[in-house]
Amino acid sequence: MPVASPTIEILRAPAERMRGVAEIAARHSGEVDREGRFPQEAVDALKAERLLGVMVPKRFGGEGLSLIETAELCTILGQACGSTAMIYAMHQIKASSLVSHGGSSPWHADFMRELVEQQHLLASATTEGGIGGDLRNSICAVNVADGRFTLEKDATVISYGLYADAILVTCRRSPDAQSSDQSMVVVKRGDYTLDKTTGWDTLGMRGTCSEGFRLVSAGDAAQIFPQPFSEIAAQSMLSASHILWGAVWFGIAADAVARAQAYVRAAARKQPGSLPPGALRLAEVVAMLQDMKASVIAGVVRYEAAMSRPDELSSMGFAAEMNNLKVTTSQRAAQIVTHAMLITGLSGYKNDTPFSVGRHLRDVTSAAIMISNDRILSNTSNLLLVSRFDTSLVN
Amino acid sequence: MRDRIRKLIAERKVVAVDVDTLTDTSDLYEAGLSSFASIQFMLALEDEFDIEFPERMLTRKTFVSIESIDRSIAELIGEQV
Ligand SMILES: Cc1cc2nc3c(=O)[nH]c(=O)nc-3n(C[C@H](O)[C@H](O)[C@H](O)COP(=O)(O)OP(=O)(O)OC[C@H]3O[C@@H](n4cnc5c(N)ncnc54)[C@H](O)[C@@H]3O)c2cc1C
């Protein structure tokens, strides 16, 4: 679908634009989930509302939104459709790496301008056959000769791979590099072919269409980020992923709680003068939701304090806190939605009532395995052998 | 001190390559130092030199090369006396 020209138009506030997109996403969320299809209408709307380039700095044509502002956009969309919101979050996580690390590289700076102008949708290929979710190791390697690169990857999960305009791929820095000595490469549509290897018929997050592919690509060597991937992972990807995922899961959980509240209020109206049975549990789940919100906000505050200091971003204490944010919010989201279902009872369990929370429940179950919590906890437990956690209330 | 660091790298198999192929400024991460190995290595260094790395030193930069480790340890030992 053609994208409106970016020239001197006055854009409405991003949150307002996102609420319009969320209405469209909500309308299709049931079908997207049932059929496990890509939410094309909502993604078209994101492009039409020019919401894909919002994090790009103004000097490259974007709106320079901060991570917290972007997180709020993810939450708004998460209340409408978990899959669409996760797609948006994953795109912004890739954009945040460009924003943090691409500004000093002419190719990546141009690509940021192009991303804003053409509203490119960015996907990610970190997961690899034989490696799984261990982001910081690769088997595949980029090969550079005469200013050109070639790269092949057994990418076992690339969300919306077939619908993306570019993919950010991790790999070893060269064919003789160690598995942890990685680079990240931007491959644009036209630079690569994708041969589907695995499908995506899953419990939840069905609309993310996270199929597996054999990715074969070639391009200009300048498309490889100049920084090692270890720096990118530590300084932008870890915090952006865990904060924006947390924002999506919060949105899903918040919508489930809103449905539970609507259910309790309807019951209260039918029996004036008495407290409906779900009311106490509602108070309990609202407190849980508030607690989850506090975790996400504390993560953002921590990130913003560290943001301009690369050493701090690369520190173990910071990594441990960002890890904990992911584990806590993923667990909380699942507890909250389960609680919402207890409140709504059969009405919530059924898929066709205004109080249905089945899709929410299935979507949030992905949180714990989207980079397995066990993997993350074992990583943190390793960090805690040397790093002391922060005992202050206000850092 | 650098020899003791080298000896530890070899004994604990901290990197994927022969320690003799590393110069004092070689990037240890490029030589295959993983995040898990780096922590085991830090614990070994703390034990060997009877030091404790403070939080501010627990960054990638501190452990990137034999030289940077040497400098950090020297700073810590200097603080002790
Ligand atoms: C909705 C969704 C979208 C995704 N989109 C993408 C995408 O766009 N691009 C992409 O590259 N990837 C994507 N992924 C994949 C994701 O990044 C992880 O690779 C994936 O969740 C598998 O991680 P894992 O660690 O569980 O798997 P594995 O690494 O295969 O681990 C399997 C299991 O082994 C156990 N385990 C493994 N290591 C440890 C350890 N160290 N300690 C304890 N237990 C361990 C855990 O129980 C784990 O569940 C997506 C995943 C989901 C759910």
Coordinates of C-alpha atoms in Angstrom, one line a residue, chain A residues 100-101 230-231 234-236 303 305-316 318, chain B residues 58-61:
Chain A
S100 CA 21.9 3.8 19.1
H101 CA 24.6 2.4 16.8
S230 CA 28.1 -7.8 21.7
E231 CA 28.0 -4.0 22.1
A234 CA 24.3 -5.0 25.7
Q235 CA 23.7 -1.3 24.9
S236 CA 20.4 -1.3 23.0
Y303 CA 17.6 2.5 31.4
A305 CA 19.8 6.8 33.9
A306 CA 22.3 4.6 32.1
M307 CA 21.4 5.6 28.6
S308 CA 24.2 8.1 27.9
R309 CA 26.9 6.0 29.6
P310 CA 28.0 3.1 27.4
D311 CA 30.1 1.6 30.3
E312 CA 27.0 1.6 32.6
L313 CA 24.9 0.0 29.8
S314 CA 27.6 -2.7 29.5
S315 CA 27.8 -3.4 33.2
M316 CA 26.7 -6.6 34.8
F318 CA 22.5 -3.3 34.5
Chain B
L58 CA 32.3 -5.2 36.1
T59 CA 32.1 -4.1 32.5
R60 CA 33.3 -5.5 29.3
K61 CA 36.1 -2.9 29.0

